[in-house]
Coordinates of C-alpha atoms in Angstrom, one line a residue:
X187 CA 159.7 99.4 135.1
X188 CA 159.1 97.4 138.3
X189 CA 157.6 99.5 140.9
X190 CA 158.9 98.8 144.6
X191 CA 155.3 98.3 145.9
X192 CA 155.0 95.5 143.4
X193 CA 154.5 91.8 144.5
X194 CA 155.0 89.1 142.0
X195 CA 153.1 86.2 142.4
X196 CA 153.2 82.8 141.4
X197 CA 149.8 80.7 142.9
X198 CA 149.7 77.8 141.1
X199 CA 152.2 75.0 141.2
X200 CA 152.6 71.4 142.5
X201 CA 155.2 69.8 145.3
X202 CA 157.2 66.6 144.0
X203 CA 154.0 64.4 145.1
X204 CA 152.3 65.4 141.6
X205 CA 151.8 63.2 138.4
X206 CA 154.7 64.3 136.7
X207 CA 156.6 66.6 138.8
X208 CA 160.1 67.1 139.6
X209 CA 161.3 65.2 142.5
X210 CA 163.4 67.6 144.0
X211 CA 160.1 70.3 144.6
X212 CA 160.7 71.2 148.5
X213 CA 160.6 74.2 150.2
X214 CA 164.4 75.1 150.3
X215 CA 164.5 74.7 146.4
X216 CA 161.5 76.5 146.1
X217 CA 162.2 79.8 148.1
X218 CA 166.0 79.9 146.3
X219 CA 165.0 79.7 142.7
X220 CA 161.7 82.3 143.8
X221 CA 164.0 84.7 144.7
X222 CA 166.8 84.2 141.9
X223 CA 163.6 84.8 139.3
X224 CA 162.2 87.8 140.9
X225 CA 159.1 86.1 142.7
X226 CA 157.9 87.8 146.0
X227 CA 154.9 85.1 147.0
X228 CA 154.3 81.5 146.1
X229 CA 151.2 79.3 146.6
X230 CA 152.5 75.8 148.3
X231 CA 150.1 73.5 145.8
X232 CA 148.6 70.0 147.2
X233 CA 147.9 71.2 150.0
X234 CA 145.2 68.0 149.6
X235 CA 148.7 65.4 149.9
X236 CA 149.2 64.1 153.1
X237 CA 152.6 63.9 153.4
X238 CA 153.1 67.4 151.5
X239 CA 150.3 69.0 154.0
X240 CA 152.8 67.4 156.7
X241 CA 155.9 69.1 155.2
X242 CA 153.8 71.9 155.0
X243 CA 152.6 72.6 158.9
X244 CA 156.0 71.8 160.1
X245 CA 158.2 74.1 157.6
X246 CA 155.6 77.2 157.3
X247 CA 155.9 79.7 160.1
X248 CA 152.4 81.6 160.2
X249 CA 152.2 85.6 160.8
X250 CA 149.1 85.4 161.8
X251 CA 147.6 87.1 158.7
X252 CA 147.0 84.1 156.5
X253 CA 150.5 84.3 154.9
X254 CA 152.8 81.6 156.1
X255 CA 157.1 82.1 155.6
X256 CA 159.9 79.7 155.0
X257 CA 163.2 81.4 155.2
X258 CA 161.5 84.6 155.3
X259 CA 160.1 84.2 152.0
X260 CA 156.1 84.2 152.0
X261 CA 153.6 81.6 151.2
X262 CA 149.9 81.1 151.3
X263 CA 147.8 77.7 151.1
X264 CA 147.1 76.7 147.4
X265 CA 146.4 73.8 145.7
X266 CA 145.0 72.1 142.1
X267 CA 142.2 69.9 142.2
X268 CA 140.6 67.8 139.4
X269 CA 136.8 67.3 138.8
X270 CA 135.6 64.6 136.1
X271 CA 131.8 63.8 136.5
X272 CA 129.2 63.9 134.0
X273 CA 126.6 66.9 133.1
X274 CA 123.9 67.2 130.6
X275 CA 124.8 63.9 129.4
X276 CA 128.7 64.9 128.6
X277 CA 131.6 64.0 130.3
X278 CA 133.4 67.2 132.1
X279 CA 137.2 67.5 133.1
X280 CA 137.7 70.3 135.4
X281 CA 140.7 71.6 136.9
X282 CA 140.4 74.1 139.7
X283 CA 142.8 75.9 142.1
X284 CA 141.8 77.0 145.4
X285 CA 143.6 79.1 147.5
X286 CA 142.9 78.8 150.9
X287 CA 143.2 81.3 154.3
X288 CA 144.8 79.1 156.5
X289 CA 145.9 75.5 157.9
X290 CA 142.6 74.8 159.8
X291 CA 140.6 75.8 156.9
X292 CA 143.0 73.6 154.7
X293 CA 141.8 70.2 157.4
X294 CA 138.6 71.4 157.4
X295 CA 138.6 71.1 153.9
X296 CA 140.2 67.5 154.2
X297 CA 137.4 66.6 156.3
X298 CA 134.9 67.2 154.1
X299 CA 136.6 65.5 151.3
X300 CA 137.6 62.7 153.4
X301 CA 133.9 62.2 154.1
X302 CA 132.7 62.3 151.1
X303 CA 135.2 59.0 150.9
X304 CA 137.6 60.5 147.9
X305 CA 141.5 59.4 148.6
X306 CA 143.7 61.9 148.7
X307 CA 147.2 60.5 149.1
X308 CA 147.6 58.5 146.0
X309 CA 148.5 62.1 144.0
X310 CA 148.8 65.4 144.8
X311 CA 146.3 66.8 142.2
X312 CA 143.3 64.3 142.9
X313 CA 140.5 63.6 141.4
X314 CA 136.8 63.9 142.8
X315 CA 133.8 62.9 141.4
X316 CA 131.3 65.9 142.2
X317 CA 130.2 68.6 140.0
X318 CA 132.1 71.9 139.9
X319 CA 128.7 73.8 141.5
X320 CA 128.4 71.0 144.1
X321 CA 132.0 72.0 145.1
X322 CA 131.9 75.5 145.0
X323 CA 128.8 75.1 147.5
X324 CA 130.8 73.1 149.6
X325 CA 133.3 75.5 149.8
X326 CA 131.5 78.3 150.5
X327 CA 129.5 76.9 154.0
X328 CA 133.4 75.5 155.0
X329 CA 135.1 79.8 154.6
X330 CA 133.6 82.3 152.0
X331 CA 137.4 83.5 152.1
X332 CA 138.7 80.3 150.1
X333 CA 139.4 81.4 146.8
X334 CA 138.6 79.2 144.0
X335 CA 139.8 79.8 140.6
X336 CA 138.9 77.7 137.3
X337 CA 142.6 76.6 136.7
X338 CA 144.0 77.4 132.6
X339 CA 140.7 77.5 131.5
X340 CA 141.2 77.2 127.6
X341 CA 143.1 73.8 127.7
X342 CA 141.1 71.2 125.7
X343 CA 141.1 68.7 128.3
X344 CA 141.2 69.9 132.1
X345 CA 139.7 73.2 131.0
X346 CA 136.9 74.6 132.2
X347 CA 135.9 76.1 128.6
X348 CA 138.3 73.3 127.3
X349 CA 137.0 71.9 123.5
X350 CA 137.0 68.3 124.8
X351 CA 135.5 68.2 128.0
X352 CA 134.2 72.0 129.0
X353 CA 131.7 74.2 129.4
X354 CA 130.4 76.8 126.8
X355 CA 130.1 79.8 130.2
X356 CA 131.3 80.2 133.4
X357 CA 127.4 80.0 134.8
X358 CA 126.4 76.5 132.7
X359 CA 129.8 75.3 134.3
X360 CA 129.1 76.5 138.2
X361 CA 125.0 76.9 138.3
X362 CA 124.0 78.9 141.2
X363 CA 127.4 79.3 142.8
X364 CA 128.6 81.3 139.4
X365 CA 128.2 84.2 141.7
X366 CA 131.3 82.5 143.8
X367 CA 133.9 82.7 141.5
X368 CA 135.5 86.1 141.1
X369 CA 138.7 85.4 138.6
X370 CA 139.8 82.6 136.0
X371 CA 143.6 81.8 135.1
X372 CA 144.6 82.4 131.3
X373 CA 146.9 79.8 131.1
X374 CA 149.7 79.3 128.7
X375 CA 147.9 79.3 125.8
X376 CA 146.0 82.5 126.0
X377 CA 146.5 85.9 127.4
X378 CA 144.6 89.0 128.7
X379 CA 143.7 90.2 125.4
X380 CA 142.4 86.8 124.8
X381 CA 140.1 86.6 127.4
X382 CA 138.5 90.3 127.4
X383 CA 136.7 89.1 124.3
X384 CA 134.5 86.7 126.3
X385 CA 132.2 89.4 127.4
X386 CA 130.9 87.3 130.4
X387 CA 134.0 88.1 131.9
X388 CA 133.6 92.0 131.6
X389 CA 129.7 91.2 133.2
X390 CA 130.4 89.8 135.9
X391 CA 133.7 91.9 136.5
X392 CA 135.7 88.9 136.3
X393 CA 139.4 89.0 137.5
X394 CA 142.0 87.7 135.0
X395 CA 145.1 86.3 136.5
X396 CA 148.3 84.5 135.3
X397 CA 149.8 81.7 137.4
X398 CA 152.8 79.1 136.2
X399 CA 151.3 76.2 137.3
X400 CA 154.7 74.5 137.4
X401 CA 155.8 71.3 137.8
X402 CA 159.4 72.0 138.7
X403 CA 161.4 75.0 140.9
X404 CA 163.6 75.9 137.3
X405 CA 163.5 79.8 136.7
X406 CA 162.4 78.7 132.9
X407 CA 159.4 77.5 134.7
X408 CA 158.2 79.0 137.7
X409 CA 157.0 82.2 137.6
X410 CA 156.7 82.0 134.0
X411 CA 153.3 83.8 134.1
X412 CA 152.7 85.6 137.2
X413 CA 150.2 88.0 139.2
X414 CA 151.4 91.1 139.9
X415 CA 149.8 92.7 143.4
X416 CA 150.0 95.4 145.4
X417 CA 152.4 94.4 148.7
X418 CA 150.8 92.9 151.3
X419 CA 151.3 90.5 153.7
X420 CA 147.7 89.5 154.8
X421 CA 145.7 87.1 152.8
X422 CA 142.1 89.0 152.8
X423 CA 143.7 91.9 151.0
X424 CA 145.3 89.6 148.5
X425 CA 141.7 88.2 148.0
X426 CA 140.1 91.2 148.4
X427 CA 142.3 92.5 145.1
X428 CA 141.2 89.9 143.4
X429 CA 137.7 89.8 143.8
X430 CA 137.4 93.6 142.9
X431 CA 139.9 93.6 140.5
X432 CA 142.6 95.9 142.0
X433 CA 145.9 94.3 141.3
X434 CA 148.5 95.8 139.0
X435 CA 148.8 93.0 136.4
X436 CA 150.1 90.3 135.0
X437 CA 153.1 88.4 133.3
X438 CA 152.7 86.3 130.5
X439 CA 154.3 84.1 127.8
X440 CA 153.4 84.8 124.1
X441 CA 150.1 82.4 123.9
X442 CA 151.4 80.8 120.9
X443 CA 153.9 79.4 123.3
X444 CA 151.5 77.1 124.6
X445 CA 151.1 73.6 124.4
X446 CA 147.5 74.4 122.4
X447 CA 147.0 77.5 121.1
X448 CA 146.3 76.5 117.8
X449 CA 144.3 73.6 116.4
X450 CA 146.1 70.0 115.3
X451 CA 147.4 66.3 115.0
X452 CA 150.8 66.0 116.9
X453 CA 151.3 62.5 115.6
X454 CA 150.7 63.8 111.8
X455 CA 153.1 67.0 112.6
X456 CA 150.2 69.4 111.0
X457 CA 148.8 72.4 112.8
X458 CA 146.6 75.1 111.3
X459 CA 145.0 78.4 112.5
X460 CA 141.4 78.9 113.4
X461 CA 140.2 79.7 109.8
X462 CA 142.7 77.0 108.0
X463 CA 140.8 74.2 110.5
X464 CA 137.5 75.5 109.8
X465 CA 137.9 74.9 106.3
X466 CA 138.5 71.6 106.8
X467 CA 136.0 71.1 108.7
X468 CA 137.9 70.1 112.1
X469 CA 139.6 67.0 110.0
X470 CA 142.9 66.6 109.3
X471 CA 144.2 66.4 106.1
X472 CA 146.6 63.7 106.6
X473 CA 144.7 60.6 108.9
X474 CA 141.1 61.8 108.2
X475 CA 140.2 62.3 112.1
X476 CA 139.3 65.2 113.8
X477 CA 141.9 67.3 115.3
X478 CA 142.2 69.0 118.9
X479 CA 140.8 71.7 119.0
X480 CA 143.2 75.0 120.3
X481 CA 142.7 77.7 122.7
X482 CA 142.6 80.4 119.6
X483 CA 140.0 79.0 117.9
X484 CA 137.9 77.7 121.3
X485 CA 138.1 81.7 121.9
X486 CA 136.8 82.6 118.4
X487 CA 134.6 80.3 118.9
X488 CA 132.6 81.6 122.4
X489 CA 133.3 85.0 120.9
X490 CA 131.6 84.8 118.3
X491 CA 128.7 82.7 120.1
X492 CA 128.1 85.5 122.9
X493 CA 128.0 88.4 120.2
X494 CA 125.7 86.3 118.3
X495 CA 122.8 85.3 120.8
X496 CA 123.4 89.2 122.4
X497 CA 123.6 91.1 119.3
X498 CA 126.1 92.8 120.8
X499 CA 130.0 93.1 119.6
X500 CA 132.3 91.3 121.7
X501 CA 135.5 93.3 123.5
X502 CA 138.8 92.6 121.5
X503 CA 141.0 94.4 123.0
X504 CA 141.8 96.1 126.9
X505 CA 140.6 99.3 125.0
X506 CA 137.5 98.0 125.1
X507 CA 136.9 96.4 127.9
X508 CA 136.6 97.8 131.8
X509 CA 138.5 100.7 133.3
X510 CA 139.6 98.5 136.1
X511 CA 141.2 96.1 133.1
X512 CA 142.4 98.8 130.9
X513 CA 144.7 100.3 133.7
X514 CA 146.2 96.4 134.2
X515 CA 150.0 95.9 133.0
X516 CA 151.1 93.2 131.0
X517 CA 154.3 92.2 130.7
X518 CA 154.9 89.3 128.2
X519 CA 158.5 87.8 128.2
X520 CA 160.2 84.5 127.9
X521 CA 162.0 83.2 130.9
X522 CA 166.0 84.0 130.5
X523 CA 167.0 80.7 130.2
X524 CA 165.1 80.8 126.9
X525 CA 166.6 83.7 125.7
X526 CA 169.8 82.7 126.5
X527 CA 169.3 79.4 125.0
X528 CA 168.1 81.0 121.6
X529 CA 171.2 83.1 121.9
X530 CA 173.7 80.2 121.8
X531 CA 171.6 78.2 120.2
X532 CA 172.4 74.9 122.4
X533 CA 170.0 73.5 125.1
X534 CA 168.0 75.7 127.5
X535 CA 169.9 73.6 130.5
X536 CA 173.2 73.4 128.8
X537 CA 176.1 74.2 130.9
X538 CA 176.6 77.4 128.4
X539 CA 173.2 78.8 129.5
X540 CA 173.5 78.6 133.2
X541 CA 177.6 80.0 132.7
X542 CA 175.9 82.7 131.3
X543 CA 172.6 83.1 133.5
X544 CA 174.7 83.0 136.6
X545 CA 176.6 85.5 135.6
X546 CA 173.9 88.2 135.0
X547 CA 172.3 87.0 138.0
X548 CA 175.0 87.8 139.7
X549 CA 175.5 91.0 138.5
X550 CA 171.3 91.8 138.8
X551 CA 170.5 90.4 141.2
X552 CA 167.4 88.6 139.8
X553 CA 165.7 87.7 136.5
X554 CA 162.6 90.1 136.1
X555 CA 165.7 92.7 137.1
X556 CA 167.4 91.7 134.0
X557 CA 163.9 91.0 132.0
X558 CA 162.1 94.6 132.7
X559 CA 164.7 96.6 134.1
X560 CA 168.4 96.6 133.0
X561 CA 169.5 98.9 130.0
X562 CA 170.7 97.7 126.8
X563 CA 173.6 99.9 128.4
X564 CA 173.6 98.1 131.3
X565 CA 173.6 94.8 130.1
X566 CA 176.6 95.7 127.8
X567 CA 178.5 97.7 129.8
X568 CA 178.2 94.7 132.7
X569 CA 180.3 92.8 130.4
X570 CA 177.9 89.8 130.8
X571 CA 176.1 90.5 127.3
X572 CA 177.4 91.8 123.8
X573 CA 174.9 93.6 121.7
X574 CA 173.5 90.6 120.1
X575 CA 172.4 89.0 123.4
X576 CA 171.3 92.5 124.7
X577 CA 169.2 93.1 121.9
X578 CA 167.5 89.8 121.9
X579 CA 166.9 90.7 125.8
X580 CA 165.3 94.2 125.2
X581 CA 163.2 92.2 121.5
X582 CA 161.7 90.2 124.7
X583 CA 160.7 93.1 126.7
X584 CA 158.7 94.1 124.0
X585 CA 157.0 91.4 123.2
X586 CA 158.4 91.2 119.9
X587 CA 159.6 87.6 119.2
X588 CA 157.6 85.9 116.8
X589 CA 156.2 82.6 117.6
X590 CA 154.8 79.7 115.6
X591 CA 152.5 78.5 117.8
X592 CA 152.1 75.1 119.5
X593 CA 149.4 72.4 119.1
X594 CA 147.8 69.3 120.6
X595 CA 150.9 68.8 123.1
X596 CA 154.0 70.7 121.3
X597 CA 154.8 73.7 122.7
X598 CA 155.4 76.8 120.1
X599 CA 158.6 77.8 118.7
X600 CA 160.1 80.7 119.2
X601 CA 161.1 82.5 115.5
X602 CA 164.2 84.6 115.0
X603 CA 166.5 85.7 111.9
X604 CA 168.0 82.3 111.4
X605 CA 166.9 79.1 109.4
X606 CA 163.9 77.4 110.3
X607 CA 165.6 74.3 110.9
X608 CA 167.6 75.9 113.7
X609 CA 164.3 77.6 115.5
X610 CA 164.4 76.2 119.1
X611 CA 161.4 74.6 121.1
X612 CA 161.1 77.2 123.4
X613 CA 159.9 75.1 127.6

């Protein structure tokens, strides 16, 4: 299945100087655990972090191009920023990701931050007090080439069509600069399919891209959702395929996977779908206050809005939507670890696992090798996997293990033939 002039991408992810990120996110663990997952570019993230931006100029060899190498294994210039300010009388939480053409862009981009007199070494996803248009504008007189990408837009809280503190369009969120952003990231909870029913998207020919936005270098977690390009090594044409919408694809998890796909109260352990919640008015059955909100029913929910106020019908499916997006793969699968994991039924970072994991790795040389390539024969006759594990590999490829999806903080749960009380957490 993969094609050799593929180029899987992961852009979004933090170093070790993140809230809540793995200490041991460097450049050597980075570029090992890329290549043993299948990953041919990564985004460096916090680039705003001092100390990180340090690590970063002195490690990353540039080729002149845009794209920057560590151990021959390409980079470009990325990082997450957070925005929480106030519009139309509502508090917003914004996360964006910006990908950037090179290092003096990247300090010219400092500068104007450092001016404005926001801190930037305290974390390495800061915060900044200006309006997502007012950035955007910004942005734009510093390099039209920096990318800037509303960062797993359906999450309730950092969202930018999040049901706690986001917008109801791309264009009430960015004003006049709308015209400026060119692709949004589908984040865990949702997936292509998802997004083609906002018709705003299919308007304005937005790009829809898949990025892991890890917080660690573990294969069950970087690259988990990627962008799949055409190869390249220059940074303009990567931009230039996402701004008209020329890339192959993209890999995704199951959105019921995520941490809030469907609406619910984590500390009353009750979840319910879209139609269940609107029965009950957005309440929960078991404290009386309102739940949070998922990404399901937040997409319903603009859905429904658009086809409303345009009396038009919505697109629900890739059939339905642009030629550009109706010729883009998808490729939804579970990282091996969590196959493995459900396999043996024992911890995802149990010594069994890895035994295992090596071994195919080994053998495959990498895990979207063993994910969307290798035979059910292949896999057997390795030696590596009997017909139960091989099974459950090939049931990934195609998309066909049932979830039960996650809510308010709880990822999903990945379903197979066994008892419910033995259904593992899957991340």
């Amino acid at each position: 299945m993969i094609d050799d002039n593929w180029m899987f991408a992961d852009l979004h992810l933090h170093s070790r100087f993140s809230r809540a990120c793995s200490s041991g996110l460097n450049f050597d663990n980075l570029v090992k655990w890329a290549k043993i997952k299948g990953l041919n570019l990564l985004g460096t993230g916090d680039f705003t972090h001092p100390v990180w931006f340090k690590e970063i100029k002195e490690n990353l060899k540039p080729n002149g191009k845009g794209f920057y190498s560590y151990q021959g294994f390409d980079f470009i210039i990325t990082g997450e920023l957070s925005f929480i300010y106030t519009s139309n009388g509502r508090g917003r939480k914004v996360h964006l990701n910006l990908l950037i053409p090179s290092i003096e862009i990247a300090e010219n981009i400092h500068s104007f931050l450092d001016a404005k007199g926001f801190r930037r070494d305290y974390d390495g996803r800061p915060i900044f007090g200006i309006s997502c248009e007012e950035f955007v504008k910004e942005m734009m007189k510093i390099s039209k080439d920096i990318e800037i990408i509303p960062a797993h837009i359906w999450t309730p809280y950092f969202g930018v069509f999040g049901s706690m503190s986001g917008f109801d369009s791309l264009e009430e969120a960015f004003g006049e600069q709308v015209e400026n952003i060119h692709a949004i990231e589908t984040g865990i909870s949702s997936d292509r399919e998802m997004n083609l029913k906002i018709k705003e998207f299919s308007e304005k020919k937005i790009s829809i891209v898949s990025f892991s936005d890890s917080h660690s270098f573990w294969p069950w977690r970087l690259g988990r959702e990627a962008t799949i390009f055409n190869k390249t090594d220059s940074y303009l044409e990567l931009i230039r395929q996402i701004r008209e919408n020329d890339f192959v694809g993209t890999v995704e998890t199951e959105p019921a996977y995520g941490k809030y796909h469907w609406d619910g109260h984590r500390n009353c352990n009750f979840s319910c779908s879209p139609s269940e919640s609107k029965k009950l008015n957005g309440i929960c059955p078991r404290c009386g206050k309102s739940l949070t909100i998922g990404v399901e029913n937040r997409v319903e929910s603009l859905a429904n809005g658009l086809e409303e106020m345009q009396g038009t019908k919505s697109p629900t499916s890739s059939a339905e939507a642009s030629s550009n997006e109706r010729n883009k793969i998808e490729l939804k699968i579970l990282p091996l670890h969590e196959i493995i994991s459900l396999y043996k039924d024992v911890g995802i970072n149990s010594k069994g696992v890895w035994m295992i994991y090596n071994s195919l790795i080994d053998k495959f040389e990498n895990e979207f090798n063993i994910l969307l390539n290798a035979s059910k024969e292949d896999l057997i006759n390795s030696g590596l996997a009997d017909e139960k594990l091989a099974d459950l590999i090939i049931k990934n490829r195609e998309a066909k293990i049932k979830v039960k999806p996650g809510y308010d903080g709880e990822y999903g749960k990945a379903i197979l033939d066994m008892p419910v009380e033995k259904q593992r957490t899957l991340f």
